[in-house]
């Protein structure tokens, strides 16, 4: 009896710690910021950090929990970013409240990313490993290229879309406003994002992802990952659960995209390319597959690190790369892994070795 | 939602062979060809509702292939499978499980990164009703069903006295415990027919004896049919009420343990070889 409560308590405690870290970090940063103790460069990083954390947490759902390598996560971020920007600009007149407009834009951005993911989920259901990686990579590139030649404008008649050029938008001369200008990206964005908005989005994504993992859906998704044939033999349908996890992951990425885009006055499609997908994947791998807290910490540290290394000028990225390699080596070393496990819970560490024997 | 786990004392009254009363499983001329190889041909088998049946034969005879046909891991190229009178033609693995067949695997297939308890609970997924949102927002139905699942998982694990291992990672269990966990996971789906592929493989004699006792207990408790593949002759002859012998994909004998032991074809194909070795 005691044992079972300890087991149930373990995940609950772990999740509680994850939330605790996020809340504590938020309070400390807010305090430091109001005391003027954070440089403006660092302050500018706060929203991107939040966006990357949500990206990493949501990608971990696909890669770590579901076990499907995805190289196109930035594609969903891109959809969310530009749809969010268009939504926010369209609502500018009708909804004066900034936070409400941001929340609505995020919802629409996330929704659209989710709809787009329904197309990508088809190969996800059929392919594995390298093949799936290539398909998702291609998806990311397709999104980037579509956004790159998309022109969107707004006038008194509503939204105008074209793939040709700015002139083809046929905007009303007096009330017309260009929102997206092909390769020049989205321009004239009213900055709505804030650290608080980012914090709320992180908490929301944690509630969704952690509770999803610790429910029947998470169990089913992980059992499909561990052994598909056995999972089917006990009646678990791969399609249903994989769609659930993949779409959830995409919706969160879309919301992160809106948050990210609404932090700048202009934004390019290039911002959400293959490199961004890889960057987020690095956060996930470094933080540990399936380890949500690890993803959060890795995303925050690795986004701040280049900024901290600015004084090393040209050697910045070199040092960044070396740090990455070192961390990978250390965290994947069996000895340090054992040591870390011991530090985390000396009792359960012993238990586990007993079972192996 | 879940069937109740009633504790019928082991060795309770079980009808001898109830094949004649509507059987749970009927295979009619079942067959499959891999390339040119006829792995299983003209396979006919009937299993009673609460029968423990054995499927034996030399290595490569096609025993596991029969399980894969029954569970639709492979679609049969020929023949019919009637489960509780219903043709399973066109069903996939998932649907066959929902219809009542659960199995274990010769090469253990656990969800090795999940805890023992979660492996069992995964088997109850189909019995659960709460949806994704109820799970995410921890609504009442989530708590209610997870509590039932937790209690039932411990109850099922207690068949093999494994309830204390509930929070252990399944991949770190000893070999024998992994085999037992596979049986528990299969039971969690509430099957009417349990297929066990070499459940005693790798177990020592005392573990095997205990397993035998437990297989019987499972049948008595849940009143289900069991079809098992096993090389341990003692186990098979001891607990099976009916035995089917396969050789090179063909059924060469069927009958009670006594009949099988006396069958010359079986002795030649299977038992005879054993004696020589
Ligand atoms: N997927 C497959 N493709 C080709 N041949 C197979 C396949 N599965 C099984 N076989 C062949 O079918 C025969 C029976 O195998 P199996 O059913 O595993 O035997 P066993 O009775 O030892 O369980 C073997 O000759 C095996 O090589
Ligand atoms: Mg076999």
XYZ file of C-alpha atoms and ligand atoms in Angstrom:
662
model
C 0.000 0.000 0.000
C 2.712 2.413 0.993
C 4.641 1.582 -2.120
C 1.814 2.317 -4.496
C 1.268 5.738 -2.996
C 4.952 6.478 -3.335
C 4.789 5.470 -6.975
C 1.785 7.662 -7.682
C 3.412 10.463 -5.737
C 6.636 10.289 -7.716
C 5.278 11.638 -10.994
C 3.097 14.140 -9.160
C 6.110 15.431 -7.242
C 8.209 15.574 -10.375
C 5.533 17.563 -12.213
C 5.113 19.835 -9.227
C 8.840 20.536 -9.282
C 8.662 21.387 -12.989
C 5.878 23.907 -12.401
C 7.734 25.216 -9.366
C 10.889 25.910 -11.350
C 8.943 27.807 -14.013
C 6.993 29.893 -11.498
C 10.123 30.655 -9.440
C 12.068 31.671 -12.541
C 9.227 33.962 -13.587
C 9.018 35.647 -10.178
C 12.794 36.124 -9.956
C 13.051 37.583 -13.450
C 10.106 39.924 -12.844
C 11.749 41.085 -9.611
C 15.120 41.595 -11.261
C 13.523 43.414 -14.166
C 11.651 45.849 -11.947
C 14.918 46.439 -10.079
C 16.544 47.268 -13.400
C 19.065 44.487 -12.932
C 18.613 42.846 -16.318
C 20.358 44.250 -19.413
C 18.133 45.356 -22.239
C 19.660 42.716 -24.508
C 18.725 40.043 -21.982
C 15.248 41.531 -21.533
C 14.736 41.262 -25.265
C 15.466 37.564 -25.035
C 12.723 36.812 -22.536
C 9.868 36.272 -25.000
C 11.998 34.220 -27.433
C 13.083 32.043 -24.495
C 9.437 31.434 -23.580
C 8.617 30.623 -27.209
C 11.537 28.202 -27.482
C 10.578 26.521 -24.221
C 7.079 25.878 -25.561
C 8.609 24.670 -28.829
C 10.911 22.268 -26.994
C 8.171 20.963 -24.706
C 5.836 20.358 -27.630
C 8.531 18.757 -29.797
C 9.398 16.459 -26.924
C 5.852 15.138 -27.155
C 6.489 14.086 -30.771
C 10.108 13.000 -30.503
C 10.522 11.799 -26.936
C 7.081 10.507 -26.021
C 5.805 9.380 -29.401
C 9.247 8.407 -30.698
C 8.921 10.011 -34.126
C 11.814 12.121 -35.342
C 10.507 15.416 -36.693
C 12.705 17.962 -38.459
C 9.911 20.341 -39.387
C 8.665 21.639 -36.075
C 9.545 25.215 -37.028
C 7.049 24.866 -39.876
C 4.190 24.811 -37.357
C 5.771 27.731 -35.534
C 5.814 29.608 -38.834
C 2.143 28.913 -39.544
C 1.248 30.078 -36.055
C 3.462 33.159 -36.345
C 2.044 34.523 -39.582
C -1.557 33.509 -39.016
C -1.256 35.080 -35.571
C 0.127 38.313 -36.995
C -2.612 38.514 -39.626
C -5.261 37.836 -36.964
C -3.861 40.436 -34.587
C -3.741 43.082 -37.304
C -7.234 42.300 -38.506
C -8.580 42.619 -34.971
C -6.677 45.816 -34.197
C -9.700 48.029 -34.736
C -12.328 45.803 -33.176
C -10.441 44.644 -30.075
C -8.501 47.428 -28.385
C -7.266 45.278 -25.486
C -3.723 44.074 -26.287
C -3.649 40.922 -24.126
C -7.061 39.790 -25.369
C -5.993 40.351 -28.979
C -2.793 38.390 -28.354
C -4.706 35.527 -26.737
C -7.146 35.372 -29.654
C -4.312 35.535 -32.186
C -2.527 32.709 -30.415
C -5.680 30.620 -30.433
C -6.185 31.186 -34.161
C -2.471 30.661 -34.864
C -2.447 27.424 -32.895
C -5.656 26.249 -34.519
C -4.287 26.807 -38.028
C -1.024 25.038 -37.152
C -3.152 22.171 -35.888
C -5.130 22.049 -39.136
C -1.933 22.041 -41.191
C -0.570 19.240 -39.006
C -3.516 17.068 -40.053
C -1.898 16.914 -43.493
C 1.550 16.115 -42.140
C 0.155 13.461 -39.804
C -0.617 11.188 -42.765
C 3.058 10.357 -43.375
C 3.601 10.302 -39.607
C 1.202 7.355 -39.437
C 2.936 5.501 -42.225
C 6.629 6.259 -41.954
C 9.307 5.754 -39.353
C 12.807 7.012 -38.614
C 14.844 8.511 -41.449
C 11.980 8.531 -43.932
C 9.730 10.473 -41.607
C 12.592 12.848 -40.796
C 12.966 13.654 -44.500
C 9.228 14.197 -44.994
C 8.991 16.565 -42.019
C 12.105 18.394 -43.196
C 10.474 18.883 -46.589
C 7.297 20.109 -44.891
C 9.253 22.807 -43.042
C 10.845 23.965 -46.289
C 7.509 24.022 -48.112
C 5.957 26.218 -45.415
C 8.943 28.572 -45.536
C 8.702 28.893 -49.317
C 4.959 29.458 -49.322
C 5.243 32.195 -46.702
C 8.134 33.677 -48.667
C 5.930 34.497 -51.624
C 2.722 35.296 -49.783
C 1.374 38.846 -49.892
C -1.371 39.796 -47.487
C -3.036 43.167 -47.123
C -5.929 44.637 -45.217
C -8.293 47.426 -46.187
C -11.885 48.426 -45.563
C -13.056 45.497 -47.701
C -11.240 42.967 -45.548
C -8.207 40.745 -46.114
C -6.510 40.361 -49.519
C -4.195 37.492 -50.427
C -1.945 36.951 -53.426
C 1.168 35.024 -54.367
C 2.226 37.507 -57.106
C 3.379 40.841 -55.729
C 2.314 43.741 -53.545
C 0.503 45.482 -56.417
C -1.681 42.472 -57.053
C -3.200 42.912 -53.608
C -5.317 45.768 -55.071
C -5.517 47.487 -51.740
C -7.732 50.492 -51.245
C -5.366 53.482 -51.403
C -6.747 55.274 -48.359
C -7.361 52.440 -45.872
C -4.991 49.772 -47.253
C -2.310 48.284 -45.037
C 0.214 45.655 -46.074
C 0.622 42.875 -43.533
C 2.866 40.425 -45.347
C 5.176 41.335 -48.179
C 6.578 38.108 -49.586
C 10.322 37.796 -48.962
C 10.228 40.870 -46.734
C 7.968 39.024 -44.333
C 5.379 40.512 -42.030
C 5.843 44.199 -41.275
C 4.335 46.846 -39.039
C 3.468 44.429 -36.250
C 2.220 45.987 -33.024
C 4.281 44.356 -30.330
C 1.901 42.571 -27.979
C 3.984 39.774 -26.477
C 5.411 40.045 -23.006
C 7.205 37.883 -20.488
C 3.918 37.388 -18.662
C 2.197 36.204 -21.837
C 5.090 33.818 -22.414
C 4.891 32.567 -18.860
C 1.170 31.860 -19.190
C 1.741 29.997 -22.448
C 4.474 27.875 -20.843
C 2.195 26.982 -17.944
C -0.608 26.143 -20.369
C 1.627 23.915 -22.476
C 2.956 22.194 -19.363
C -0.550 21.450 -18.127
C -1.505 20.056 -21.513
C 1.645 18.025 -22.148
C 2.283 16.692 -18.639
C -1.341 15.729 -18.045
C -1.601 14.179 -21.488
C 1.491 12.074 -20.789
C 0.100 10.972 -17.424
C -3.232 9.800 -18.735
C -4.449 6.895 -20.816
C -3.403 8.755 -23.974
C 0.189 9.097 -22.791
C 0.293 5.464 -21.792
C -1.028 4.432 -25.186
C 1.373 6.704 -27.080
C 4.374 5.435 -25.134
C 3.317 1.824 -25.499
C 3.102 2.318 -29.263
C 6.583 3.802 -29.141
C 8.011 0.938 -27.102
C 6.388 -1.874 -29.045
C 3.847 -1.262 -31.728
C 2.915 -4.896 -32.344
C 2.306 -5.523 -28.653
C 0.295 -2.301 -28.365
C -1.947 -3.363 -31.246
C -2.314 -6.806 -29.691
C -3.941 -5.192 -26.652
C -6.247 -3.142 -28.823
C -4.459 0.214 -28.912
C -5.051 2.045 -32.173
C -1.909 3.782 -33.466
C -3.803 6.218 -35.695
C -6.011 7.703 -33.014
C -3.271 8.334 -30.464
C -0.588 9.415 -32.890
C -2.905 12.005 -34.409
C -3.793 13.202 -30.903
C -0.166 13.685 -29.881
C 1.029 15.128 -33.168
C -1.777 17.671 -33.514
C -1.416 18.744 -29.871
C 2.292 19.245 -30.450
C 1.611 21.318 -33.580
C -1.034 23.502 -31.909
C 1.386 24.379 -29.112
C 4.130 25.122 -31.642
C 1.721 27.390 -33.510
C 0.914 29.294 -30.328
C 4.627 29.628 -29.602
C 4.997 31.013 -33.126
C 2.400 33.716 -32.507
C 4.045 34.624 -29.211
C 7.418 34.856 -30.932
C 6.242 36.918 -33.900
C 4.257 39.389 -31.800
C 7.478 40.271 -30.003
C 8.936 42.047 -33.046
C 7.840 44.812 -35.363
C 8.671 42.717 -38.396
C 9.377 39.066 -38.973
C 10.780 36.970 -41.842
C 9.828 33.471 -42.970
C 13.543 32.657 -42.756
C 13.278 32.900 -38.973
C 11.415 29.571 -38.950
C 13.600 27.480 -41.205
C 15.419 24.169 -40.908
C 17.974 25.684 -38.510
C 15.229 26.557 -36.033
C 13.813 23.040 -36.234
C 17.260 21.629 -35.516
C 17.848 24.113 -32.708
C 14.643 23.004 -30.978
C 15.560 19.367 -31.566
C 18.907 20.069 -29.879
C 17.021 21.403 -26.836
C 14.974 18.209 -26.709
C 17.900 15.837 -27.143
C 20.049 17.731 -24.684
C 17.304 17.979 -22.088
C 16.585 14.290 -22.469
C 14.069 12.451 -24.655
C 10.739 12.416 -22.890
C 12.074 14.636 -20.103
C 9.888 17.744 -20.129
C 11.760 19.572 -17.379
C 15.011 18.893 -19.205
C 13.584 20.468 -22.362
C 12.644 23.622 -20.453
C 16.063 24.009 -18.885
C 17.940 23.203 -22.092
C 15.860 25.680 -24.114
C 16.385 28.468 -21.571
C 20.103 27.889 -21.041
C 20.960 27.416 -24.704
C 19.049 30.555 -25.722
C 20.760 32.656 -23.074
C 24.201 31.160 -23.626
C 25.037 32.830 -26.970
C 24.061 36.166 -25.410
C 26.336 35.558 -22.422
C 29.155 34.603 -24.779
C 28.863 37.843 -26.709
C 32.092 39.149 -25.182
C 33.993 36.379 -26.958
C 32.890 37.924 -30.266
C 34.026 35.688 -33.129
C 34.569 32.658 -30.942
C 31.009 32.765 -29.670
C 29.552 30.024 -31.825
C 32.698 27.923 -31.444
C 32.370 27.987 -27.670
C 28.640 27.320 -27.982
C 29.348 24.231 -30.066
C 32.006 22.995 -27.656
C 29.660 23.445 -24.704
C 27.010 21.448 -26.580
C 29.399 18.593 -27.288
C 30.653 18.527 -23.723
C 27.171 18.501 -22.233
C 26.143 15.688 -24.587
C 29.211 13.661 -23.645
C 28.718 14.200 -19.946
C 24.998 13.571 -19.796
C 25.241 10.429 -21.938
C 28.102 8.918 -20.011
C 26.763 5.847 -18.161
C 28.750 6.715 -15.025
C 27.451 10.259 -14.763
C 23.971 8.981 -15.547
C 24.184 6.626 -12.588
C 25.543 9.387 -10.423
C 22.743 11.744 -11.457
C 20.156 9.049 -10.749
C 21.637 8.553 -7.293
C 21.593 12.260 -6.547
C 17.983 12.492 -7.658
C 16.658 9.681 -5.493
C 19.115 7.549 -3.571
C 16.436 5.056 -2.577
C 14.836 4.384 -5.926
C 18.293 4.098 -7.498
C 19.058 1.156 -5.249
C 15.680 -0.419 -5.961
C 16.308 -0.371 -9.650
C 19.655 -2.140 -9.471
C 18.024 -4.813 -7.343
C 15.498 -5.530 -10.077
C 18.196 -5.936 -12.692
C 19.839 -8.737 -10.727
C -16.840 -0.958 -17.130
C -14.455 -3.722 -16.081
C -15.507 -7.268 -15.444
C -15.170 -8.137 -11.825
C -12.278 -10.260 -10.757
C -14.003 -12.940 -8.790
C -11.803 -15.209 -6.767
C -12.827 -18.724 -7.550
C -10.634 -21.109 -5.583
C -8.218 -22.959 -7.817
C -9.421 -26.376 -8.875
C -13.093 -25.446 -8.865
C -15.489 -27.489 -10.936
C -14.661 -27.105 -14.580
C -16.544 -29.020 -17.260
C -14.299 -31.602 -18.847
C -14.204 -30.731 -22.505
C -16.946 -28.445 -23.659
C -16.104 -28.429 -27.354
C -19.569 -29.546 -28.297
C -21.254 -26.609 -26.620
C -20.685 -23.624 -28.940
C -16.891 -23.321 -29.094
C -15.058 -20.039 -28.514
C -12.718 -20.591 -31.461
C -13.080 -22.498 -34.699
C -10.379 -22.562 -37.355
C -11.460 -24.002 -40.670
C -8.857 -24.937 -43.284
C -6.654 -22.076 -42.197
C -3.533 -21.532 -44.293
C -0.798 -19.047 -45.155
C 2.010 -19.048 -47.672
C 5.186 -16.981 -47.368
C 6.620 -16.711 -50.865
C 6.556 -20.383 -51.843
C 6.640 -21.711 -48.284
C 3.379 -23.104 -46.973
C 3.983 -22.206 -43.316
C 0.547 -23.420 -42.225
C -1.882 -25.469 -44.282
C -5.343 -26.921 -43.704
C -5.265 -26.009 -40.052
C -8.453 -27.044 -38.263
C -8.938 -26.504 -34.578
C -11.853 -26.075 -32.215
C -11.483 -24.786 -28.682
C -14.123 -24.904 -25.971
C -15.116 -21.916 -23.905
C -13.140 -22.818 -20.820
C -10.671 -25.251 -22.264
C -6.921 -25.222 -21.834
C -5.559 -26.414 -25.144
C -1.990 -27.009 -26.219
C -0.319 -26.424 -29.569
C 2.898 -28.369 -29.856
C 5.373 -29.363 -32.527
C 9.052 -29.115 -33.436
C 10.740 -25.756 -34.041
C 9.600 -24.125 -37.243
C 6.426 -26.211 -37.356
C 4.269 -23.098 -37.678
C 2.941 -22.701 -34.140
C 3.737 -19.004 -33.745
C 2.428 -18.475 -37.261
C -0.944 -19.871 -36.130
C -1.003 -17.262 -33.345
C -0.097 -14.571 -35.838
C -2.966 -15.695 -38.040
C -5.442 -15.737 -35.176
C -4.393 -12.240 -34.093
C -4.194 -10.980 -37.692
C -0.547 -10.032 -37.521
C -0.707 -11.934 -40.825
C -3.860 -12.148 -42.903
C -4.587 -15.796 -43.722
C -4.296 -16.638 -47.409
C -6.880 -19.380 -46.936
C -9.535 -20.474 -44.496
C -11.856 -19.067 -41.882
C -11.507 -18.104 -38.239
C -14.688 -18.050 -36.196
C -14.378 -16.341 -32.841
C -17.435 -16.997 -30.723
C -19.213 -17.787 -33.964
C -18.225 -14.541 -35.669
C -16.025 -14.606 -38.758
C -12.943 -12.449 -38.089
C -12.356 -12.007 -41.822
C -11.341 -8.410 -42.550
C -10.553 -7.603 -38.927
C -7.143 -6.271 -37.938
C -5.078 -7.006 -34.832
C -6.797 -4.287 -32.816
C -10.301 -5.401 -33.727
C -9.501 -9.034 -33.005
C -8.321 -8.035 -29.539
C -11.498 -6.092 -28.946
C -13.416 -9.152 -30.103
C -11.755 -11.191 -27.376
C -8.338 -12.602 -28.303
C -5.304 -11.560 -26.262
C -1.823 -12.990 -26.528
C 1.735 -13.093 -25.290
C 4.822 -13.265 -27.470
C 7.573 -15.813 -27.832
C 10.090 -12.966 -27.936
C 8.950 -10.813 -25.034
C 7.340 -7.583 -26.169
C 6.787 -5.419 -23.133
C 6.600 -1.640 -23.061
C 10.007 -1.651 -21.504
C 10.207 2.031 -20.545
C 6.861 1.959 -18.783
C 6.301 0.786 -15.243
C 4.839 -2.638 -14.550
C 1.557 -1.018 -13.546
C 1.382 1.085 -16.698
C 1.988 -1.981 -18.848
C -1.096 -3.548 -17.298
C -3.142 -0.344 -17.455
C -2.292 -0.004 -21.150
C -4.234 -3.227 -21.597
C -7.305 -1.549 -20.100
C -7.289 1.321 -22.569
C -10.266 -0.036 -24.475
C -12.319 -0.337 -21.321
C -11.716 3.312 -20.457
C -14.107 5.975 -21.621
C -12.646 9.329 -20.578
C -11.405 11.453 -23.479
C -8.316 13.563 -24.068
C -9.782 16.709 -22.495
C -10.994 14.899 -19.421
C -7.449 13.619 -19.084
C -5.794 16.994 -19.596
C -8.087 18.875 -17.225
C -8.288 16.015 -14.747
C -12.071 15.917 -14.747
C -14.010 13.509 -12.487
C -14.215 10.680 -14.997
C -10.411 10.693 -15.277
C -10.004 10.213 -11.531
C -12.750 7.627 -11.339
C -11.486 5.432 -14.159
C -7.805 5.751 -13.263
C -8.616 4.679 -9.715
C -10.492 1.621 -10.959
C -7.671 0.822 -13.376
C -5.083 1.155 -10.619
C -6.975 -1.172 -8.289
C -7.624 -3.684 -11.009
C -4.002 -3.605 -12.195
C -2.809 -4.473 -8.685
C -5.444 -7.162 -8.421
C -4.369 -8.742 -11.710
C -0.703 -8.489 -10.762
C -1.484 -10.290 -7.525
C -2.301 -13.430 -9.528
C 1.461 -13.789 -9.927
C 2.227 -12.097 -6.627
C 3.735 -9.174 -8.538
C 1.802 -6.322 -6.920
C 4.905 -5.111 -5.096
C 6.687 -4.626 -8.408
C 3.982 -2.261 -9.702
C 6.205 0.808 -9.821
C 9.297 -0.943 -11.204
C 10.323 -0.321 -14.789
C 9.146 -3.350 -16.754
C 12.334 -3.563 -18.803
C 14.372 -4.077 -15.652
C 12.394 -7.114 -14.452
C 13.960 -10.559 -14.476
C 13.112 -12.708 -17.463
C 10.511 -14.874 -15.746
C 8.694 -11.860 -14.310
C 8.598 -10.271 -17.764
C 6.843 -13.353 -19.131
C 4.330 -13.259 -16.298
C 3.737 -9.551 -16.841
C 2.917 -10.236 -20.495
C 0.212 -12.625 -19.344
C -1.193 -10.044 -16.915
C -1.190 -7.380 -19.619
C -3.077 -9.704 -21.952
C -5.589 -10.488 -19.191
C -6.157 -6.783 -18.635
C -7.915 -6.619 -22.006
C -10.621 -8.965 -20.693
C -10.139 -11.675 -23.317
C -12.303 -14.705 -23.855
C -9.364 -16.541 -25.455
C -5.820 -16.220 -24.154
C -2.949 -17.246 -26.428
C 0.337 -18.000 -24.667
C 3.437 -18.422 -26.832
C 5.981 -20.494 -24.886
C 5.093 -18.983 -21.505
C 7.574 -21.185 -19.615
C 10.539 -20.531 -21.903
C 13.603 -19.676 -19.846
C 11.964 -20.542 -16.538
C 13.420 -23.004 -14.046
C 11.405 -26.108 -13.021
C 9.940 -24.557 -9.880
C 8.921 -21.403 -11.757
C 7.369 -23.599 -14.441
C 5.393 -25.581 -11.886
C 4.096 -22.378 -10.364
C 3.188 -21.036 -13.790
C 1.200 -24.176 -14.555
C -0.752 -23.725 -11.362
C -1.401 -20.087 -12.224
C -2.540 -20.777 -15.777
C -5.088 -23.143 -14.365
C -6.077 -20.568 -11.773
C -6.537 -17.936 -14.472
C -8.826 -20.225 -16.432
C -10.797 -21.115 -13.324
C -11.099 -17.530 -12.172
C -11.951 -15.839 -15.432
C -13.668 -18.806 -17.080
C -11.797 -18.245 -20.347
C -10.159 -20.477 -22.909
C -6.378 -20.767 -23.086
C -4.346 -21.952 -26.060
C -0.689 -22.390 -25.288
C 2.405 -23.219 -27.259
C 4.945 -25.001 -25.118
C 8.016 -27.169 -25.438
C 7.906 -28.366 -21.854
C 6.084 -31.674 -22.338
C 5.415 -32.083 -18.658
C 3.609 -28.766 -18.537
C 1.606 -29.472 -21.676
C 0.557 -32.985 -20.707
C -0.262 -31.809 -17.227
C -2.560 -28.908 -17.813
C -3.911 -29.240 -21.338
C -7.260 -30.890 -21.854
C -6.779 -31.026 -25.596
C -3.598 -31.026 -27.647
C -2.930 -30.288 -31.298
C 0.369 -31.340 -32.874
C 1.819 -29.447 -35.813
C 4.620 -30.581 -38.074
C 5.776 -28.713 -41.182
C 2.618 -26.617 -41.083
C 0.269 -29.607 -40.955
C -1.786 -30.953 -38.071
C -0.535 -34.487 -37.560
C -2.527 -35.342 -34.453
C -5.246 -34.053 -32.166
C -6.625 -35.399 -28.938
C -6.310 -35.762 -25.188
C -2.815 -35.876 -23.609
C -3.069 -39.662 -23.308
C -4.033 -40.063 -26.968
C -1.201 -37.783 -28.087
C 1.377 -39.606 -25.998
C 0.336 -42.894 -27.585
C 0.143 -41.590 -31.165
C 2.887 -43.145 -33.341
C 3.021 -40.211 -35.760
C 3.621 -37.828 -32.878
C 6.252 -40.041 -31.333
C 8.056 -40.170 -34.647
C 7.772 -36.488 -35.502
C 8.264 -34.989 -32.117
C 8.661 -37.075 -29.031
C 10.791 -39.629 -30.868
C 13.251 -37.010 -31.924
C 13.408 -35.760 -28.379
C 14.340 -39.178 -27.090
C 17.191 -39.518 -29.561
C 18.680 -36.182 -28.558
N 7.012 -13.439 -41.841
C 7.503 -14.588 -42.328
N 8.043 -14.618 -43.572
C 8.545 -15.766 -44.060
N 8.544 -16.935 -43.418
C 8.027 -16.978 -42.181
C 7.481 -15.806 -41.565
N 7.033 -16.139 -40.334
C 7.297 -17.443 -40.178
N 7.878 -17.945 -41.289
C 8.286 -19.342 -41.472
O 7.216 -20.154 -41.122
C 7.688 -21.329 -40.500
C 7.035 -21.501 -39.160
O 7.537 -20.553 -38.236
P 6.998 -20.402 -36.754
O 5.528 -20.310 -36.816
O 7.704 -19.282 -36.123
O 7.461 -21.770 -36.082
P 7.311 -22.250 -34.584
O 6.467 -23.470 -34.670
O 8.683 -22.576 -34.133
O 6.701 -21.163 -33.793
C 9.200 -21.210 -40.404
O 9.773 -21.950 -41.474
C 9.433 -19.759 -40.581
O 10.665 -19.530 -41.173
Mg 7.434 -20.066 -32.226
